[in-house]
Amino acid sequence: MSRVAIYPGSFDPFTFGHLDIIERGSKVFDKMVVAVAYNVSKNTTFSIEERVEIIDEVFKDNDRVEVDSFKGLLVDYAKSKGTNIVLRGMRSVSDFEYEMQMAHANKSLDPGLETVFMVTSRKYSHISSSLIREIVSLGGSAGDLVPEVVEKKLKQKLQN
Ligand code: ADP
């Protein structure tokens, strides 16, 4: 049986921290589905379509990583993908509370759903999408924090 894990998130923008979790997740699961979530309450820099396109570009040569987007409940989306595994990254204690709450909420919606946490690699634990947006909008370089395609698109968006 092949093990598919959903890696959901905003990815606004996609960072080396996200990439690290996907690469390590690929060693544990047979297939990873990177699922960009529609979130009505978040004002995003990139549209859903732009985020999917950017992440697709990063994984264009990797057929074990699928890039997709979803609306509605994660538990329903996971079912539609034929899996009960959700992978999330954990950077610090401050992530813990929110992640626990989400995991419990999802478990009560679908007791069969399992959320698996992977602790962030130390060198990426300080990276957040909001920090990157701030650096680039102030004219700084994010080359050490995000893939090249992300930096290029961010500059186009935030520095014009
Ligand atoms: P969300 O809005 O759902 O939290 P994010 O795009 O911020 O979406 O994060 C998606 C997932 O990636 C979450 O599990 C988050 O904890 C994890 N993550 C975010 N930044 C990093 C990082 N620097 N290293 C590893 N994991 C990260």
mmCIF file of C-alpha atoms and ligand atoms in Angstrom:
data_model
loop_
_atom_site.group_PDB
_atom_site.id
_atom_site.type_symbol
_atom_site.label_atom_id
_atom_site.label_comp_id
_atom_site.label_asym_id
_atom_site.label_seq_id
_atom_site.Cartn_x
_atom_site.Cartn_y
_atom_site.Cartn_z
ATOM 1 C CA MET A 1 0.000 0.000 0.000
ATOM 2 C CA SER A 2 1.422 3.372 -0.914
ATOM 3 C CA ARG A 3 1.448 5.998 1.826
ATOM 4 C CA VAL A 4 0.331 9.429 0.746
ATOM 5 C CA ALA A 5 0.743 12.431 3.066
ATOM 6 C CA ILE A 6 -0.957 15.778 2.606
ATOM 7 C CA TYR A 7 1.215 18.784 3.476
ATOM 8 C CA PRO A 8 -1.262 21.659 3.771
ATOM 9 C CA GLY A 9 -0.464 25.328 4.273
ATOM 10 C CA SER A 10 -0.641 28.872 3.032
ATOM 11 C CA PHE A 11 2.829 28.890 1.449
ATOM 12 C CA ASP A 12 2.677 32.653 0.977
ATOM 13 C CA PRO A 13 5.455 32.400 -0.020
ATOM 14 C CA PHE A 14 6.970 28.922 -0.201
ATOM 15 C CA THR A 15 10.281 28.812 1.737
ATOM 16 C CA PHE A 16 13.325 26.578 2.236
ATOM 17 C CA GLY A 17 11.696 25.554 5.548
ATOM 18 C CA HIS A 18 8.724 24.137 3.618
ATOM 19 C CA LEU A 19 11.066 22.524 1.084
ATOM 20 C CA ASP A 20 13.004 20.847 3.905
ATOM 21 C CA ILE A 21 9.845 19.305 5.372
ATOM 22 C CA ILE A 22 8.759 18.018 1.946
ATOM 23 C CA GLU A 23 12.160 16.509 1.176
ATOM 24 C CA ARG A 24 12.317 14.792 4.567
ATOM 25 C CA GLY A 25 8.657 13.780 4.319
ATOM 26 C CA SER A 26 9.430 12.125 0.965
ATOM 27 C CA LYS A 27 11.778 9.759 2.786
ATOM 28 C CA VAL A 28 8.983 8.657 5.100
ATOM 29 C CA PHE A 29 5.998 8.664 2.719
ATOM 30 C CA ASP A 30 5.690 7.334 -0.824
ATOM 31 C CA LYS A 31 4.023 10.471 -2.084
ATOM 32 C CA MET A 32 3.559 14.007 -0.797
ATOM 33 C CA VAL A 33 0.682 16.235 -1.808
ATOM 34 C CA VAL A 34 1.485 19.892 -1.187
ATOM 35 C CA ALA A 35 -1.956 21.411 -0.712
ATOM 36 C CA VAL A 36 -2.305 25.182 -0.866
ATOM 37 C CA ALA A 37 -5.277 26.152 1.281
ATOM 38 C CA TYR A 38 -7.872 28.755 0.325
ATOM 39 C CA ASN A 39 -8.121 30.906 3.417
ATOM 40 C CA VAL A 40 -10.747 33.597 3.246
ATOM 41 C CA SER A 41 -9.499 35.282 6.424
ATOM 42 C CA LYS A 42 -5.938 35.765 5.179
ATOM 43 C CA ASN A 43 -4.896 38.610 2.916
ATOM 44 C CA THR A 44 -2.290 36.949 0.753
ATOM 45 C CA THR A 45 0.535 38.332 -1.379
ATOM 46 C CA PHE A 46 0.159 35.629 -4.017
ATOM 47 C CA SER A 47 -3.113 34.241 -5.326
ATOM 48 C CA ILE A 48 -3.821 30.531 -4.947
ATOM 49 C CA GLU A 49 -3.050 30.004 -8.637
ATOM 50 C CA GLU A 50 0.282 31.847 -8.340
ATOM 51 C CA ARG A 51 1.309 29.826 -5.292
ATOM 52 C CA VAL A 52 0.464 26.524 -6.983
ATOM 53 C CA GLU A 53 2.384 27.603 -10.103
ATOM 54 C CA ILE A 54 5.467 28.606 -8.076
ATOM 55 C CA ILE A 55 5.549 25.384 -6.030
ATOM 56 C CA ASP A 56 4.943 23.352 -9.209
ATOM 57 C CA GLU A 57 8.029 24.968 -10.708
ATOM 58 C CA VAL A 58 10.106 23.926 -7.661
ATOM 59 C CA PHE A 59 9.008 20.276 -7.966
ATOM 60 C CA LYS A 60 8.698 19.992 -11.739
ATOM 61 C CA ASP A 61 11.254 17.141 -11.886
ATOM 62 C CA ASN A 62 9.939 15.260 -8.861
ATOM 63 C CA ASP A 63 7.063 12.924 -9.639
ATOM 64 C CA ARG A 64 6.619 11.940 -5.976
ATOM 65 C CA VAL A 65 5.442 15.435 -5.122
ATOM 66 C CA GLU A 66 2.039 16.628 -6.329
ATOM 67 C CA VAL A 67 1.012 20.263 -5.966
ATOM 68 C CA ASP A 68 -2.662 21.068 -5.546
ATOM 69 C CA SER A 69 -5.043 23.485 -3.830
ATOM 70 C CA PHE A 70 -8.167 22.920 -1.802
ATOM 71 C CA LYS A 71 -11.204 24.722 -0.452
ATOM 72 C CA GLY A 72 -13.169 23.650 2.594
ATOM 73 C CA LEU A 73 -12.264 21.178 5.304
ATOM 74 C CA LEU A 74 -8.886 19.483 5.313
ATOM 75 C CA VAL A 75 -10.486 16.220 6.473
ATOM 76 C CA ASP A 76 -12.699 16.162 3.354
ATOM 77 C CA TYR A 77 -9.780 17.017 1.113
ATOM 78 C CA ALA A 78 -7.633 14.228 2.627
ATOM 79 C CA LYS A 79 -10.474 11.749 2.001
ATOM 80 C CA SER A 80 -10.750 12.899 -1.602
ATOM 81 C CA LYS A 81 -7.039 12.105 -1.981
ATOM 82 C CA GLY A 82 -7.557 8.652 -0.471
ATOM 83 C CA THR A 83 -5.401 9.237 2.585
ATOM 84 C CA ASN A 84 -5.718 9.871 6.326
ATOM 85 C CA ILE A 85 -2.251 11.352 6.880
ATOM 86 C CA VAL A 86 -1.509 15.050 7.282
ATOM 87 C CA LEU A 87 2.066 16.244 7.733
ATOM 88 C CA ARG A 88 2.875 19.518 9.483
ATOM 89 C CA GLY A 89 6.158 21.194 10.377
ATOM 90 C CA MET A 90 6.885 22.339 13.913
ATOM 91 C CA ARG A 91 9.297 25.226 14.328
ATOM 92 C CA SER A 92 9.056 26.187 17.945
ATOM 93 C CA VAL A 93 6.935 26.180 21.085
ATOM 94 C CA SER A 94 4.924 29.016 19.594
ATOM 95 C CA ASP A 95 3.821 26.732 16.713
ATOM 96 C CA PHE A 96 2.867 24.002 19.173
ATOM 97 C CA GLU A 97 -0.297 25.489 20.617
ATOM 98 C CA TYR A 98 -1.854 26.302 17.251
ATOM 99 C CA GLU A 99 -0.831 22.976 15.746
ATOM 100 C CA MET A 100 -2.266 21.020 18.698
ATOM 101 C CA GLN A 101 -5.549 22.885 18.377
ATOM 102 C CA MET A 102 -5.749 22.177 14.640
ATOM 103 C CA ALA A 103 -4.826 18.512 15.112
ATOM 104 C CA HIS A 104 -7.520 18.078 17.781
ATOM 105 C CA ALA A 105 -10.107 19.896 15.662
ATOM 106 C CA ASN A 106 -9.345 17.695 12.670
ATOM 107 C CA LYS A 107 -9.410 14.565 14.824
ATOM 108 C CA SER A 108 -12.853 15.462 16.133
ATOM 109 C CA LEU A 109 -14.089 16.038 12.575
ATOM 110 C CA ASP A 110 -12.591 12.737 11.435
ATOM 111 C CA PRO A 111 -11.267 10.350 14.107
ATOM 112 C CA GLY A 112 -9.428 8.437 11.385
ATOM 113 C CA LEU A 113 -7.250 11.372 10.426
ATOM 114 C CA GLU A 114 -3.679 11.334 11.741
ATOM 115 C CA THR A 115 -1.577 14.486 11.952
ATOM 116 C CA VAL A 116 2.140 13.771 11.888
ATOM 117 C CA PHE A 117 4.606 16.447 13.023
ATOM 118 C CA MET A 118 8.119 16.855 11.801
ATOM 119 C CA VAL A 119 10.470 19.089 13.738
ATOM 120 C CA THR A 120 12.047 21.743 11.568
ATOM 121 C CA SER A 121 15.750 21.529 10.799
ATOM 122 C CA ARG A 122 17.565 23.966 13.063
ATOM 123 C CA LYS A 123 18.878 26.061 10.202
ATOM 124 C CA TYR A 124 15.349 26.786 8.962
ATOM 125 C CA SER A 125 13.559 27.196 12.264
ATOM 126 C CA HIS A 126 13.736 31.002 12.152
ATOM 127 C CA ILE A 127 12.194 31.259 8.670
ATOM 128 C CA SER A 128 8.614 32.380 8.314
ATOM 129 C CA SER A 129 6.697 33.535 5.267
ATOM 130 C CA SER A 130 5.831 36.837 6.967
ATOM 131 C CA LEU A 131 9.491 37.588 7.775
ATOM 132 C CA ILE A 132 10.433 36.940 4.169
ATOM 133 C CA ARG A 133 7.694 39.229 2.856
ATOM 134 C CA GLU A 134 8.967 41.959 5.142
ATOM 135 C CA ILE A 135 12.622 41.560 4.138
ATOM 136 C CA VAL A 136 11.843 41.662 0.430
ATOM 137 C CA SER A 137 9.398 44.553 0.687
ATOM 138 C CA LEU A 138 12.144 46.561 2.427
ATOM 139 C CA GLY A 139 14.529 45.852 -0.452
ATOM 140 C CA GLY A 140 16.498 43.019 1.190
ATOM 141 C CA SER A 141 17.576 39.727 -0.316
ATOM 142 C CA ALA A 142 15.809 36.475 0.577
ATOM 143 C CA GLY A 143 18.109 34.303 -1.521
ATOM 144 C CA ASP A 144 19.162 32.210 1.499
ATOM 145 C CA LEU A 145 15.578 31.690 2.622
ATOM 146 C CA VAL A 146 13.540 30.821 -0.477
ATOM 147 C CA PRO A 147 14.040 29.084 -3.852
ATOM 148 C CA GLU A 148 15.189 31.346 -6.695
ATOM 149 C CA VAL A 149 11.813 31.368 -8.442
ATOM 150 C CA VAL A 150 10.133 32.555 -5.228
ATOM 151 C CA GLU A 151 12.572 35.412 -4.723
ATOM 152 C CA LYS A 152 12.108 36.551 -8.311
ATOM 153 C CA LYS A 153 8.307 36.568 -8.057
ATOM 154 C CA LEU A 154 8.375 38.231 -4.633
ATOM 155 C CA LYS A 155 10.561 41.045 -5.925
ATOM 156 C CA GLN A 156 8.164 41.595 -8.821
ATOM 157 C CA LYS A 157 5.241 41.781 -6.394
ATOM 158 C CA LEU A 158 6.691 43.682 -3.468
ATOM 159 C CA GLN A 159 9.353 45.952 -4.878
ATOM 160 C CA ASN A 160 7.312 47.600 -7.629
HETATM 161 P P1 ADP B 1 -0.309 27.806 7.707
HETATM 162 O O1 ADP B 1 -0.945 29.134 7.399
HETATM 163 O O2 ADP B 1 -1.219 26.646 7.487
HETATM 164 O O3 ADP B 1 0.404 27.740 9.036
HETATM 165 P P2 ADP B 1 2.284 27.947 6.452
HETATM 166 O O4 ADP B 1 2.565 28.087 5.005
HETATM 167 O O5 ADP B 1 2.715 29.056 7.356
HETATM 168 O O6 ADP B 1 0.743 27.636 6.552
HETATM 169 O O7 ADP B 1 2.951 26.612 7.002
HETATM 170 C C1 ADP B 1 2.674 25.351 6.444
HETATM 171 C C2 ADP B 1 3.381 24.294 7.284
HETATM 172 O O8 ADP B 1 4.775 24.470 7.205
HETATM 173 C C3 ADP B 1 3.060 24.339 8.772
HETATM 174 O O9 ADP B 1 3.070 23.024 9.263
HETATM 175 C C4 ADP B 1 4.197 25.125 9.362
HETATM 176 O O10 ADP B 1 4.421 24.809 10.728
HETATM 177 C C5 ADP B 1 5.333 24.644 8.498
HETATM 178 N N1 ADP B 1 6.409 25.611 8.396
HETATM 179 C C6 ADP B 1 6.332 26.945 8.239
HETATM 180 N N2 ADP B 1 7.564 27.504 8.196
HETATM 181 C C7 ADP B 1 8.435 26.494 8.346
HETATM 182 C C8 ADP B 1 9.859 26.408 8.413
HETATM 183 N N3 ADP B 1 10.642 27.490 8.364
HETATM 184 N N4 ADP B 1 10.407 25.202 8.544
HETATM 185 C C9 ADP B 1 9.625 24.098 8.627
HETATM 186 N N5 ADP B 1 8.293 24.097 8.604
HETATM 187 C C10 ADP B 1 7.699 25.271 8.454
#
